[in-house]
Amino acid sequence: MATPSPLFHLRTSFFHGFTINTTRPFSNPFISPFKPHRFHIKSTKMERREITAEIEVGAGGKKKIFVSGATGKTGKRIVEQLLAKGFAVKAGVRDAEKAKTIFPNLNEDFQIVKADVTEGSDKLAEAIGDDSDAVVCATGFQYSWDLLAPWKVDYYGTVNLVEACRKLGVTKFVLVSSILVNGAAMGQLLNPAYVFLNAFGLVLVAKFQAEQYIRKSGINYTIIRPGGLKNDPPNGNIVMEPEDTLSEGSISRDQVAEVAVEALLQPQSSYKVVEIVARTEAPKKSFEELFGSIKER
C-alpha cells in the first residue's frame, strides 16, 4: 500500500465483506479445468488422483457456477464477471428479495436461490443442486457484537458448503479468503490489521481453519487470499504470491472477482492457495503465468 502503516488508512476496506472506517466508531466457459462427475470420497490421496483424471474440456453447454454470498460486494462482481464470460450462474443468497433488487435483469442463465450457509449441508446441497459444476464461496460475516459470527459463517458456513459439494460430487471449489489468515505463523501477531480483525471473534483464525478443512477434503480447490479490498476500479496489475507471503497491500474487488473466475478456467489453479494484491509498478501477466508461478502444496 501507499501508506507506511501496514494495511491501514482511512476508509479502507480490508477483507471480504468487511469495511473499516477509522473516522467513525466502529475466457471461455467451454474450456474449463473441471468436468461434472459423480463419485464417492474414500481417501484424500485417492480423491486427488481420481479428480485429476476426470478434468477434461467441457463438451458443450454452459457450465453452471453456484456463488455463495452473491449479493456481497465481491460476490456481486463475481456473478457479473461469470455471466460476462458466458457461464450460467446460480446465486445463493439469504434474502431473495434483496437479491432481485441487486440483480434486476434475470434471464435463463441466471437463477436466484435461497441458501444460508449456517443452516447445514443438506439444505445447501438442495440449493446447489446436481446441475452445478463448481462452487465459489464469497461469503463473509457481518461484524457485530456476536463474537461467534465469524465461526458460524466463515468457518462452519464454509465447512457446510464443502460437505454439500462432497454429497453432490461437485469437483471444484473456489474460496475467497484473506491475507494474514496465518498471521501467527508468519510472525505478524502485532500487525495492526491482524490484531484489529481478530478482535471481532478471531475472524482470521476462523478463515484459516476453514481453509484447512478445504485442503483436507480432497476437492479440487483454489483458495484466494486478497489484500485490503477496495471498491474502486483497478489501479495497478495483479501480483500473485504463494501462501503466507503478503502482509500488506490492497486490491480492487473487480480484480479479486477476475481471479476467482479465472480459477475456474486455468488448470494451473488446482490445489493452490494464492495471495493477491495490486501494484502500479508490477508488470502485467497472463493468468496462466500467474497461477503457473505458484507451486502446488
PDB file of C-alpha atoms in Angstrom:
ATOM      1  CA  MET A   1       0.000   0.000   0.000  1.00  0.00           C
ATOM      2  CA  ALA A   2       0.994   3.591  -0.395  1.00  0.00           C
ATOM      3  CA  THR A   3       0.836   4.360   3.346  1.00  0.00           C
ATOM      4  CA  PRO A   4       3.641   3.488   5.744  1.00  0.00           C
ATOM      5  CA  SER A   5       1.393   1.641   8.185  1.00  0.00           C
ATOM      6  CA  PRO A   6       0.661  -1.953   7.016  1.00  0.00           C
ATOM      7  CA  LEU A   7      -2.829  -2.278   5.566  1.00  0.00           C
ATOM      8  CA  PHE A   8      -4.168   0.754   7.411  1.00  0.00           C
ATOM      9  CA  HIS A   9      -5.509   4.022   6.085  1.00  0.00           C
ATOM     10  CA  LEU A  10      -8.757   5.908   6.466  1.00  0.00           C
ATOM     11  CA  ARG A  11     -11.847   4.447   4.826  1.00  0.00           C
ATOM     12  CA  THR A  12     -10.093   1.353   3.513  1.00  0.00           C
ATOM     13  CA  SER A  13     -11.851  -1.969   3.008  1.00  0.00           C
ATOM     14  CA  PHE A  14      -9.621  -4.821   4.134  1.00  0.00           C
ATOM     15  CA  PHE A  15     -11.250  -8.187   3.994  1.00  0.00           C
ATOM     16  CA  HIS A  16     -14.189  -9.736   2.204  1.00  0.00           C
ATOM     17  CA  GLY A  17     -17.483  -8.368   3.457  1.00  0.00           C
ATOM     18  CA  PHE A  18     -15.740  -6.114   5.982  1.00  0.00           C
ATOM     19  CA  THR A  19     -15.192  -2.368   5.731  1.00  0.00           C
ATOM     20  CA  ILE A  20     -13.177  -0.436   8.294  1.00  0.00           C
ATOM     21  CA  ASN A  21     -13.700   3.280   8.655  1.00  0.00           C
ATOM     22  CA  THR A  22     -11.443   4.829  11.263  1.00  0.00           C
ATOM     23  CA  THR A  23     -13.321   8.114  11.123  1.00  0.00           C
ATOM     24  CA  ARG A  24     -16.343   6.516  12.785  1.00  0.00           C
ATOM     25  CA  PRO A  25     -16.869   4.168  15.709  1.00  0.00           C
ATOM     26  CA  PHE A  26     -16.761   1.226  14.808  1.00  0.00           C
ATOM     27  CA  SER A  27     -12.294 -16.622 -21.339  1.00  0.00           C
ATOM     28  CA  ASN A  28     -14.289 -19.155 -22.242  1.00  0.00           C
ATOM     29  CA  PRO A  29     -16.547 -21.379 -20.160  1.00  0.00           C
ATOM     30  CA  PHE A  30     -16.415 -24.225 -22.615  1.00  0.00           C
ATOM     31  CA  ILE A  31     -12.691 -24.711 -21.987  1.00  0.00           C
ATOM     32  CA  SER A  32     -12.671 -25.484 -18.286  1.00  0.00           C
ATOM     33  CA  PRO A  33     -10.432 -27.407 -15.853  1.00  0.00           C
ATOM     34  CA  PHE A  34     -13.398 -29.166 -14.294  1.00  0.00           C
ATOM     35  CA  LYS A  35     -15.995 -31.593 -15.502  1.00  0.00           C
ATOM     36  CA  PRO A  36     -19.067 -32.657 -13.535  1.00  0.00           C
ATOM     37  CA  HIS A  37     -18.582 -36.174 -12.274  1.00  0.00           C
ATOM     38  CA  ARG A  38     -20.356 -38.073  -9.540  1.00  0.00           C
ATOM     39  CA  PHE A  39     -18.207 -40.110  -7.187  1.00  0.00           C
ATOM     40  CA  HIS A  40     -17.881 -41.096  -3.537  1.00  0.00           C
ATOM     41  CA  ILE A  41     -14.968 -39.886  -1.455  1.00  0.00           C
ATOM     42  CA  LYS A  42     -12.700 -42.559   0.026  1.00  0.00           C
ATOM     43  CA  SER A  43      -9.363 -41.001   0.919  1.00  0.00           C
ATOM     44  CA  THR A  44      -7.668 -37.683   0.276  1.00  0.00           C
ATOM     45  CA  LYS A  45      -4.808 -39.091  -1.823  1.00  0.00           C
ATOM     46  CA  MET A  46      -7.122 -41.239  -3.919  1.00  0.00           C
ATOM     47  CA  GLU A  47      -9.578 -38.375  -4.379  1.00  0.00           C
ATOM     48  CA  ARG A  48      -6.934 -36.116  -5.855  1.00  0.00           C
ATOM     49  CA  ARG A  49      -5.886 -38.718  -8.413  1.00  0.00           C
ATOM     50  CA  GLU A  50      -9.488 -39.518  -9.344  1.00  0.00           C
ATOM     51  CA  ILE A  51     -10.496 -35.887  -9.703  1.00  0.00           C
ATOM     52  CA  THR A  52      -7.456 -35.027 -11.797  1.00  0.00           C
ATOM     53  CA  ALA A  53      -8.247 -37.919 -14.118  1.00  0.00           C
ATOM     54  CA  GLU A  54     -11.730 -36.553 -14.694  1.00  0.00           C
ATOM     55  CA  ILE A  55     -10.745 -32.976 -15.540  1.00  0.00           C
ATOM     56  CA  GLU A  56     -11.472 -32.599 -19.221  1.00  0.00           C
ATOM     57  CA  VAL A  57     -12.567 -29.941 -21.679  1.00  0.00           C
ATOM     58  CA  GLY A  58     -16.290 -29.256 -21.477  1.00  0.00           C
ATOM     59  CA  ALA A  59     -18.142 -30.996 -24.284  1.00  0.00           C
ATOM     60  CA  GLY A  60     -20.777 -28.320 -24.757  1.00  0.00           C
ATOM     61  CA  GLY A  61     -23.451 -26.373 -22.964  1.00  0.00           C
ATOM     62  CA  LYS A  62     -22.837 -23.646 -20.424  1.00  0.00           C
ATOM     63  CA  LYS A  63     -21.132 -24.503 -17.184  1.00  0.00           C
ATOM     64  CA  LYS A  64     -23.241 -23.514 -14.186  1.00  0.00           C
ATOM     65  CA  ILE A  65     -21.486 -21.991 -11.175  1.00  0.00           C
ATOM     66  CA  PHE A  66     -23.037 -21.694  -7.726  1.00  0.00           C
ATOM     67  CA  VAL A  67     -21.925 -18.479  -5.994  1.00  0.00           C
ATOM     68  CA  SER A  68     -22.402 -18.284  -2.238  1.00  0.00           C
ATOM     69  CA  GLY A  69     -22.557 -14.721  -0.920  1.00  0.00           C
ATOM     70  CA  ALA A  70     -23.660 -13.456  -4.323  1.00  0.00           C
ATOM     71  CA  THR A  71     -25.116 -10.179  -3.046  1.00  0.00           C
ATOM     72  CA  GLY A  72     -21.942  -9.123  -1.245  1.00  0.00           C
ATOM     73  CA  LYS A  73     -19.622  -6.510  -2.689  1.00  0.00           C
ATOM     74  CA  THR A  74     -17.209  -9.119  -4.001  1.00  0.00           C
ATOM     75  CA  GLY A  75     -19.808 -11.791  -4.713  1.00  0.00           C
ATOM     76  CA  LYS A  76     -21.818  -9.428  -6.913  1.00  0.00           C
ATOM     77  CA  ARG A  77     -18.750  -8.748  -9.033  1.00  0.00           C
ATOM     78  CA  ILE A  78     -18.041 -12.459  -9.330  1.00  0.00           C
ATOM     79  CA  VAL A  79     -21.580 -13.073 -10.578  1.00  0.00           C
ATOM     80  CA  GLU A  80     -21.302 -10.259 -13.120  1.00  0.00           C
ATOM     81  CA  GLN A  81     -17.957 -11.470 -14.439  1.00  0.00           C
ATOM     82  CA  LEU A  82     -19.109 -15.076 -14.659  1.00  0.00           C
ATOM     83  CA  LEU A  83     -22.107 -14.026 -16.752  1.00  0.00           C
ATOM     84  CA  ALA A  84     -19.876 -11.831 -18.915  1.00  0.00           C
ATOM     85  CA  LYS A  85     -17.626 -14.854 -19.541  1.00  0.00           C
ATOM     86  CA  GLY A  86     -20.602 -16.900 -20.711  1.00  0.00           C
ATOM     87  CA  PHE A  87     -21.203 -19.034 -17.630  1.00  0.00           C
ATOM     88  CA  ALA A  88     -24.630 -19.755 -16.201  1.00  0.00           C
ATOM     89  CA  VAL A  89     -24.891 -18.674 -12.556  1.00  0.00           C
ATOM     90  CA  LYS A  90     -26.906 -19.861  -9.598  1.00  0.00           C
ATOM     91  CA  ALA A  91     -26.739 -17.153  -6.919  1.00  0.00           C
ATOM     92  CA  GLY A  92     -27.018 -18.458  -3.374  1.00  0.00           C
ATOM     93  CA  VAL A  93     -28.414 -15.719  -1.127  1.00  0.00           C
ATOM     94  CA  ARG A  94     -30.060 -15.364   2.269  1.00  0.00           C
ATOM     95  CA  ASP A  95     -32.533 -12.717   1.105  1.00  0.00           C
ATOM     96  CA  ALA A  96     -34.018 -13.467  -2.315  1.00  0.00           C
ATOM     97  CA  GLU A  97     -35.994 -10.214  -2.463  1.00  0.00           C
ATOM     98  CA  LYS A  98     -32.878  -8.160  -1.827  1.00  0.00           C
ATOM     99  CA  ALA A  99     -31.089 -10.155  -4.495  1.00  0.00           C
ATOM    100  CA  LYS A 100     -33.772  -9.301  -7.049  1.00  0.00           C
ATOM    101  CA  THR A 101     -33.117  -5.591  -6.494  1.00  0.00           C
ATOM    102  CA  ILE A 102     -29.361  -6.101  -6.893  1.00  0.00           C
ATOM    103  CA  PHE A 103     -29.795  -8.287  -9.975  1.00  0.00           C
ATOM    104  CA  PRO A 104     -32.944  -6.933 -11.676  1.00  0.00           C
ATOM    105  CA  ASN A 105     -32.213  -8.407 -15.110  1.00  0.00           C
ATOM    106  CA  LEU A 106     -32.994 -12.073 -14.598  1.00  0.00           C
ATOM    107  CA  ASN A 107     -32.558 -14.383 -17.578  1.00  0.00           C
ATOM    108  CA  GLU A 108     -32.231 -18.067 -18.374  1.00  0.00           C
ATOM    109  CA  ASP A 109     -28.532 -18.009 -17.478  1.00  0.00           C
ATOM    110  CA  PHE A 110     -29.095 -16.539 -14.024  1.00  0.00           C
ATOM    111  CA  GLN A 111     -31.003 -18.036 -11.119  1.00  0.00           C
ATOM    112  CA  ILE A 112     -31.501 -16.862  -7.524  1.00  0.00           C
ATOM    113  CA  VAL A 113     -31.874 -19.483  -4.812  1.00  0.00           C
ATOM    114  CA  LYS A 114     -32.195 -19.120  -1.040  1.00  0.00           C
ATOM    115  CA  ALA A 115     -29.093 -20.501   0.637  1.00  0.00           C
ATOM    116  CA  ASP A 116     -27.924 -19.770   4.171  1.00  0.00           C
ATOM    117  CA  VAL A 117     -24.526 -21.339   4.832  1.00  0.00           C
ATOM    118  CA  THR A 118     -25.281 -21.583   8.551  1.00  0.00           C
ATOM    119  CA  GLU A 119     -28.264 -23.906   8.042  1.00  0.00           C
ATOM    120  CA  GLY A 120     -26.305 -27.066   7.308  1.00  0.00           C
ATOM    121  CA  SER A 121     -25.012 -29.041   4.352  1.00  0.00           C
ATOM    122  CA  ASP A 122     -28.264 -30.824   3.484  1.00  0.00           C
ATOM    123  CA  LYS A 123     -30.145 -27.612   2.747  1.00  0.00           C
ATOM    124  CA  LEU A 124     -27.131 -26.231   0.899  1.00  0.00           C
ATOM    125  CA  ALA A 125     -26.950 -29.356  -1.243  1.00  0.00           C
ATOM    126  CA  GLU A 126     -30.587 -28.794  -2.233  1.00  0.00           C
ATOM    127  CA  ALA A 127     -29.785 -25.196  -3.184  1.00  0.00           C
ATOM    128  CA  ILE A 128     -26.613 -26.056  -5.104  1.00  0.00           C
ATOM    129  CA  GLY A 129     -28.370 -28.902  -6.897  1.00  0.00           C
ATOM    130  CA  ASP A 130     -26.941 -31.569  -9.155  1.00  0.00           C
ATOM    131  CA  ASP A 131     -26.732 -29.121 -12.068  1.00  0.00           C
ATOM    132  CA  SER A 132     -23.906 -27.023 -10.596  1.00  0.00           C
ATOM    133  CA  ASP A 133     -20.412 -27.689 -11.911  1.00  0.00           C
ATOM    134  CA  ALA A 134     -18.457 -25.661  -9.340  1.00  0.00           C
ATOM    135  CA  VAL A 135     -18.950 -23.575  -6.208  1.00  0.00           C
ATOM    136  CA  VAL A 136     -17.442 -20.178  -5.461  1.00  0.00           C
ATOM    137  CA  CYS A 137     -17.607 -19.109  -1.809  1.00  0.00           C
ATOM    138  CA  ALA A 138     -17.586 -15.334  -1.359  1.00  0.00           C
ATOM    139  CA  THR A 139     -19.358 -15.210   1.986  1.00  0.00           C
ATOM    140  CA  GLY A 140     -18.209 -13.114   4.923  1.00  0.00           C
ATOM    141  CA  PHE A 141     -19.679 -12.424   8.328  1.00  0.00           C
ATOM    142  CA  GLN A 142     -21.341  -9.093   9.081  1.00  0.00           C
ATOM    143  CA  TYR A 143     -19.430  -7.693  12.024  1.00  0.00           C
ATOM    144  CA  SER A 144     -21.475  -7.244  15.195  1.00  0.00           C
ATOM    145  CA  TRP A 145     -21.271  -7.885  18.909  1.00  0.00           C
ATOM    146  CA  ASP A 146     -21.855 -11.581  18.223  1.00  0.00           C
ATOM    147  CA  LEU A 147     -18.304 -12.883  18.596  1.00  0.00           C
ATOM    148  CA  LEU A 148     -19.375 -16.276  17.285  1.00  0.00           C
ATOM    149  CA  ALA A 149     -20.498 -14.816  13.944  1.00  0.00           C
ATOM    150  CA  PRO A 150     -17.141 -15.396  12.200  1.00  0.00           C
ATOM    151  CA  TRP A 151     -17.192 -19.050  13.231  1.00  0.00           C
ATOM    152  CA  LYS A 152     -20.814 -19.515  12.180  1.00  0.00           C
ATOM    153  CA  VAL A 153     -20.220 -18.026   8.728  1.00  0.00           C
ATOM    154  CA  ASP A 154     -16.513 -18.112   7.858  1.00  0.00           C
ATOM    155  CA  TYR A 155     -15.765 -21.498   9.386  1.00  0.00           C
ATOM    156  CA  TYR A 156     -18.894 -23.634   9.789  1.00  0.00           C
ATOM    157  CA  GLY A 157     -20.554 -21.997   6.790  1.00  0.00           C
ATOM    158  CA  THR A 158     -17.611 -22.908   4.578  1.00  0.00           C
ATOM    159  CA  VAL A 159     -17.490 -26.427   6.038  1.00  0.00           C
ATOM    160  CA  ASN A 160     -21.192 -26.822   5.223  1.00  0.00           C
ATOM    161  CA  LEU A 161     -20.561 -25.759   1.625  1.00  0.00           C
ATOM    162  CA  VAL A 162     -17.689 -28.225   1.275  1.00  0.00           C
ATOM    163  CA  GLU A 163     -19.786 -31.070   2.669  1.00  0.00           C
ATOM    164  CA  ALA A 164     -22.629 -30.170   0.312  1.00  0.00           C
ATOM    165  CA  CYS A 165     -20.180 -30.356  -2.596  1.00  0.00           C
ATOM    166  CA  ARG A 166     -18.957 -33.753  -1.458  1.00  0.00           C
ATOM    167  CA  LYS A 167     -22.513 -35.065  -1.270  1.00  0.00           C
ATOM    168  CA  LEU A 168     -23.235 -33.853  -4.789  1.00  0.00           C
ATOM    169  CA  GLY A 169     -19.904 -34.732  -6.362  1.00  0.00           C
ATOM    170  CA  VAL A 170     -19.060 -31.118  -7.247  1.00  0.00           C
ATOM    171  CA  THR A 171     -15.399 -31.212  -8.188  1.00  0.00           C
ATOM    172  CA  LYS A 172     -14.241 -27.577  -7.973  1.00  0.00           C
ATOM    173  CA  PHE A 173     -14.363 -25.214  -5.004  1.00  0.00           C
ATOM    174  CA  VAL A 174     -13.072 -21.627  -5.034  1.00  0.00           C
ATOM    175  CA  LEU A 175     -12.826 -19.736  -1.748  1.00  0.00           C
ATOM    176  CA  VAL A 176     -12.275 -16.003  -1.315  1.00  0.00           C
ATOM    177  CA  SER A 177     -10.350 -15.773   1.949  1.00  0.00           C
ATOM    178  CA  SER A 178      -7.818 -13.155   3.080  1.00  0.00           C
ATOM    179  CA  ILE A 179      -4.130 -12.475   3.503  1.00  0.00           C
ATOM    180  CA  LEU A 180      -2.838 -12.749   7.064  1.00  0.00           C
ATOM    181  CA  VAL A 181      -5.131 -15.642   7.989  1.00  0.00           C
ATOM    182  CA  ASN A 182      -1.991 -17.475   9.105  1.00  0.00           C
ATOM    183  CA  GLY A 183      -0.510 -14.328  10.565  1.00  0.00           C
ATOM    184  CA  ALA A 184       0.669 -16.004  13.761  1.00  0.00           C
ATOM    185  CA  ALA A 185       2.912 -18.406  11.845  1.00  0.00           C
ATOM    186  CA  MET A 186       4.137 -15.502   9.716  1.00  0.00           C
ATOM    187  CA  GLY A 187       5.280 -13.514  12.746  1.00  0.00           C
ATOM    188  CA  GLN A 188       2.540 -10.939  12.177  1.00  0.00           C
ATOM    189  CA  LEU A 189       0.851 -11.108  15.575  1.00  0.00           C
ATOM    190  CA  LEU A 190       1.400  -7.368  16.055  1.00  0.00           C
ATOM    191  CA  ASN A 191       0.356  -6.381  12.549  1.00  0.00           C
ATOM    192  CA  PRO A 192      -2.424  -3.789  13.160  1.00  0.00           C
ATOM    193  CA  ALA A 193      -4.822  -5.444  10.700  1.00  0.00           C
ATOM    194  CA  TYR A 194      -4.260  -8.877  12.234  1.00  0.00           C
ATOM    195  CA  VAL A 195      -4.902  -7.515  15.714  1.00  0.00           C
ATOM    196  CA  PHE A 196      -7.928  -5.429  14.724  1.00  0.00           C
ATOM    197  CA  LEU A 197      -9.791  -8.040  12.703  1.00  0.00           C
ATOM    198  CA  ASN A 198      -9.182 -10.848  15.164  1.00  0.00           C
ATOM    199  CA  ALA A 199     -10.749  -8.651  17.833  1.00  0.00           C
ATOM    200  CA  PHE A 200     -14.030  -9.484  16.061  1.00  0.00           C
ATOM    201  CA  GLY A 201     -14.325 -13.109  17.131  1.00  0.00           C
ATOM    202  CA  LEU A 202     -10.945 -14.213  15.743  1.00  0.00           C
ATOM    203  CA  VAL A 203     -12.226 -13.943  12.175  1.00  0.00           C
ATOM    204  CA  LEU A 204      -8.832 -14.596  10.586  1.00  0.00           C
ATOM    205  CA  VAL A 205      -8.399 -17.724  12.674  1.00  0.00           C
ATOM    206  CA  ALA A 206     -11.854 -18.903  11.591  1.00  0.00           C
ATOM    207  CA  LYS A 207     -10.977 -18.319   7.932  1.00  0.00           C
ATOM    208  CA  PHE A 208      -7.707 -20.194   8.286  1.00  0.00           C
ATOM    209  CA  GLN A 209      -9.414 -23.197   9.886  1.00  0.00           C
ATOM    210  CA  ALA A 210     -11.916 -23.213   7.009  1.00  0.00           C
ATOM    211  CA  GLU A 211      -9.024 -23.254   4.544  1.00  0.00           C
ATOM    212  CA  GLN A 212      -7.508 -26.235   6.321  1.00  0.00           C
ATOM    213  CA  TYR A 213     -10.795 -28.115   6.085  1.00  0.00           C
ATOM    214  CA  ILE A 214     -10.993 -27.483   2.338  1.00  0.00           C
ATOM    215  CA  ARG A 215      -7.438 -28.670   1.793  1.00  0.00           C
ATOM    216  CA  LYS A 216      -8.145 -31.958   3.553  1.00  0.00           C
ATOM    217  CA  SER A 217     -11.465 -32.527   1.762  1.00  0.00           C
ATOM    218  CA  GLY A 218      -9.955 -33.875  -1.449  1.00  0.00           C
ATOM    219  CA  ILE A 219     -11.984 -31.485  -3.598  1.00  0.00           C
ATOM    220  CA  ASN A 220     -10.096 -29.624  -6.326  1.00  0.00           C
ATOM    221  CA  TYR A 221      -9.738 -26.209  -4.683  1.00  0.00           C
ATOM    222  CA  THR A 222      -8.355 -22.753  -5.260  1.00  0.00           C
ATOM    223  CA  ILE A 223      -8.080 -20.546  -2.192  1.00  0.00           C
ATOM    224  CA  ILE A 224      -7.683 -16.861  -2.985  1.00  0.00           C
ATOM    225  CA  ARG A 225      -6.287 -14.577  -0.287  1.00  0.00           C
ATOM    226  CA  PRO A 226      -6.701 -10.943  -1.333  1.00  0.00           C
ATOM    227  CA  GLY A 227      -5.169  -7.992   0.441  1.00  0.00           C
ATOM    228  CA  GLY A 228      -7.226  -4.990   1.506  1.00  0.00           C
ATOM    229  CA  LEU A 229     -10.407  -4.914  -0.582  1.00  0.00           C
ATOM    230  CA  LYS A 230     -11.171  -1.689  -2.420  1.00  0.00           C
ATOM    231  CA  ASN A 231     -14.420  -0.731  -4.119  1.00  0.00           C
ATOM    232  CA  ASP A 232     -12.542   1.473  -6.592  1.00  0.00           C
ATOM    233  CA  PRO A 233     -11.705   0.376 -10.142  1.00  0.00           C
ATOM    234  CA  PRO A 234      -8.381  -1.471 -10.541  1.00  0.00           C
ATOM    235  CA  ASN A 235      -5.235   0.593 -10.068  1.00  0.00           C
ATOM    236  CA  GLY A 236      -2.207  -1.457 -10.947  1.00  0.00           C
ATOM    237  CA  ASN A 237      -1.582  -5.000 -12.108  1.00  0.00           C
ATOM    238  CA  ILE A 238      -2.245  -8.162 -10.147  1.00  0.00           C
ATOM    239  CA  VAL A 239       0.624  -9.579  -8.110  1.00  0.00           C
ATOM    240  CA  MET A 240       0.185 -13.230  -7.120  1.00  0.00           C
ATOM    241  CA  GLU A 241       2.317 -14.815  -4.417  1.00  0.00           C
ATOM    242  CA  PRO A 242       2.388 -18.166  -2.563  1.00  0.00           C
ATOM    243  CA  GLU A 243       0.573 -18.591   0.742  1.00  0.00           C
ATOM    244  CA  ASP A 244       1.876 -16.835   3.858  1.00  0.00           C
ATOM    245  CA  THR A 245       3.875 -14.308   1.858  1.00  0.00           C
ATOM    246  CA  LEU A 246       1.981 -10.996   1.834  1.00  0.00           C
ATOM    247  CA  SER A 247       1.340  -8.975   4.975  1.00  0.00           C
ATOM    248  CA  GLU A 248       0.221  -5.716   3.372  1.00  0.00           C
ATOM    249  CA  GLY A 249      -1.254  -4.325   0.180  1.00  0.00           C
ATOM    250  CA  SER A 250      -4.660  -3.791  -1.362  1.00  0.00           C
ATOM    251  CA  ILE A 251      -6.592  -4.777  -4.465  1.00  0.00           C
ATOM    252  CA  SER A 252      -9.799  -3.841  -6.260  1.00  0.00           C
ATOM    253  CA  ARG A 253     -12.745  -6.172  -5.742  1.00  0.00           C
ATOM    254  CA  ASP A 254     -13.058  -6.243  -9.526  1.00  0.00           C
ATOM    255  CA  GLN A 255      -9.650  -7.905  -9.752  1.00  0.00           C
ATOM    256  CA  VAL A 256     -10.484 -10.348  -6.962  1.00  0.00           C
ATOM    257  CA  ALA A 257     -13.579 -11.362  -8.912  1.00  0.00           C
ATOM    258  CA  GLU A 258     -11.477 -11.742 -12.041  1.00  0.00           C
ATOM    259  CA  VAL A 259      -9.057 -14.072 -10.256  1.00  0.00           C
ATOM    260  CA  ALA A 260     -11.969 -16.123  -8.874  1.00  0.00           C
ATOM    261  CA  VAL A 261     -13.416 -16.591 -12.357  1.00  0.00           C
ATOM    262  CA  GLU A 262     -10.028 -17.418 -13.868  1.00  0.00           C
ATOM    263  CA  ALA A 263      -9.507 -20.035 -11.149  1.00  0.00           C
ATOM    264  CA  LEU A 264     -12.331 -21.931 -12.856  1.00  0.00           C
ATOM    265  CA  LEU A 265     -10.687 -21.657 -16.259  1.00  0.00           C
ATOM    266  CA  GLN A 266      -6.998 -22.183 -15.527  1.00  0.00           C
ATOM    267  CA  PRO A 267      -5.868 -25.789 -14.918  1.00  0.00           C
ATOM    268  CA  GLN A 268      -2.813 -24.359 -13.106  1.00  0.00           C
ATOM    269  CA  SER A 269      -5.082 -23.083 -10.333  1.00  0.00           C
ATOM    270  CA  SER A 270      -5.836 -26.546  -8.971  1.00  0.00           C
ATOM    271  CA  TYR A 271      -4.962 -27.336  -5.341  1.00  0.00           C
ATOM    272  CA  LYS A 272      -3.359 -23.965  -4.746  1.00  0.00           C
ATOM    273  CA  VAL A 273      -3.506 -21.159  -2.188  1.00  0.00           C
ATOM    274  CA  VAL A 274      -2.667 -17.812  -3.758  1.00  0.00           C
ATOM    275  CA  GLU A 275      -2.281 -14.351  -2.267  1.00  0.00           C
ATOM    276  CA  ILE A 276      -3.057 -11.314  -4.398  1.00  0.00           C
ATOM    277  CA  VAL A 277      -2.604  -7.558  -4.289  1.00  0.00           C
ATOM    278  CA  ALA A 278      -2.308  -4.913  -6.998  1.00  0.00           C
ATOM    279  CA  ARG A 279       0.774  -2.764  -7.618  1.00  0.00           C
ATOM    280  CA  THR A 280       1.189   0.003 -10.139  1.00  0.00           C
ATOM    281  CA  GLU A 281       4.825  -0.917 -10.783  1.00  0.00           C
ATOM    282  CA  ALA A 282       4.088  -4.605 -11.368  1.00  0.00           C
ATOM    283  CA  PRO A 283       4.249  -5.937 -14.939  1.00  0.00           C
ATOM    284  CA  LYS A 284       1.047  -7.242 -16.459  1.00  0.00           C
ATOM    285  CA  LYS A 285       0.995 -11.048 -16.624  1.00  0.00           C
ATOM    286  CA  SER A 286      -1.456 -13.544 -18.029  1.00  0.00           C
ATOM    287  CA  PHE A 287      -3.424 -15.669 -15.588  1.00  0.00           C
ATOM    288  CA  GLU A 288      -1.685 -18.712 -16.979  1.00  0.00           C
ATOM    289  CA  GLU A 289       1.612 -17.133 -15.898  1.00  0.00           C
ATOM    290  CA  LEU A 290       0.267 -16.014 -12.526  1.00  0.00           C
ATOM    291  CA  PHE A 291      -1.212 -19.347 -11.485  1.00  0.00           C
ATOM    292  CA  GLY A 292       1.646 -21.234 -13.116  1.00  0.00           C
ATOM    293  CA  SER A 293       4.144 -19.405 -10.904  1.00  0.00           C
ATOM    294  CA  ILE A 294       2.620 -20.823  -7.714  1.00  0.00           C
ATOM    295  CA  LYS A 295       3.633 -24.333  -6.650  1.00  0.00           C
ATOM    296  CA  GLU A 296       1.021 -26.826  -5.520  1.00  0.00           C
ATOM    297  CA  ARG A 297       1.381 -27.820  -1.868  1.00  0.00           C
TER     298      ARG A 297
END
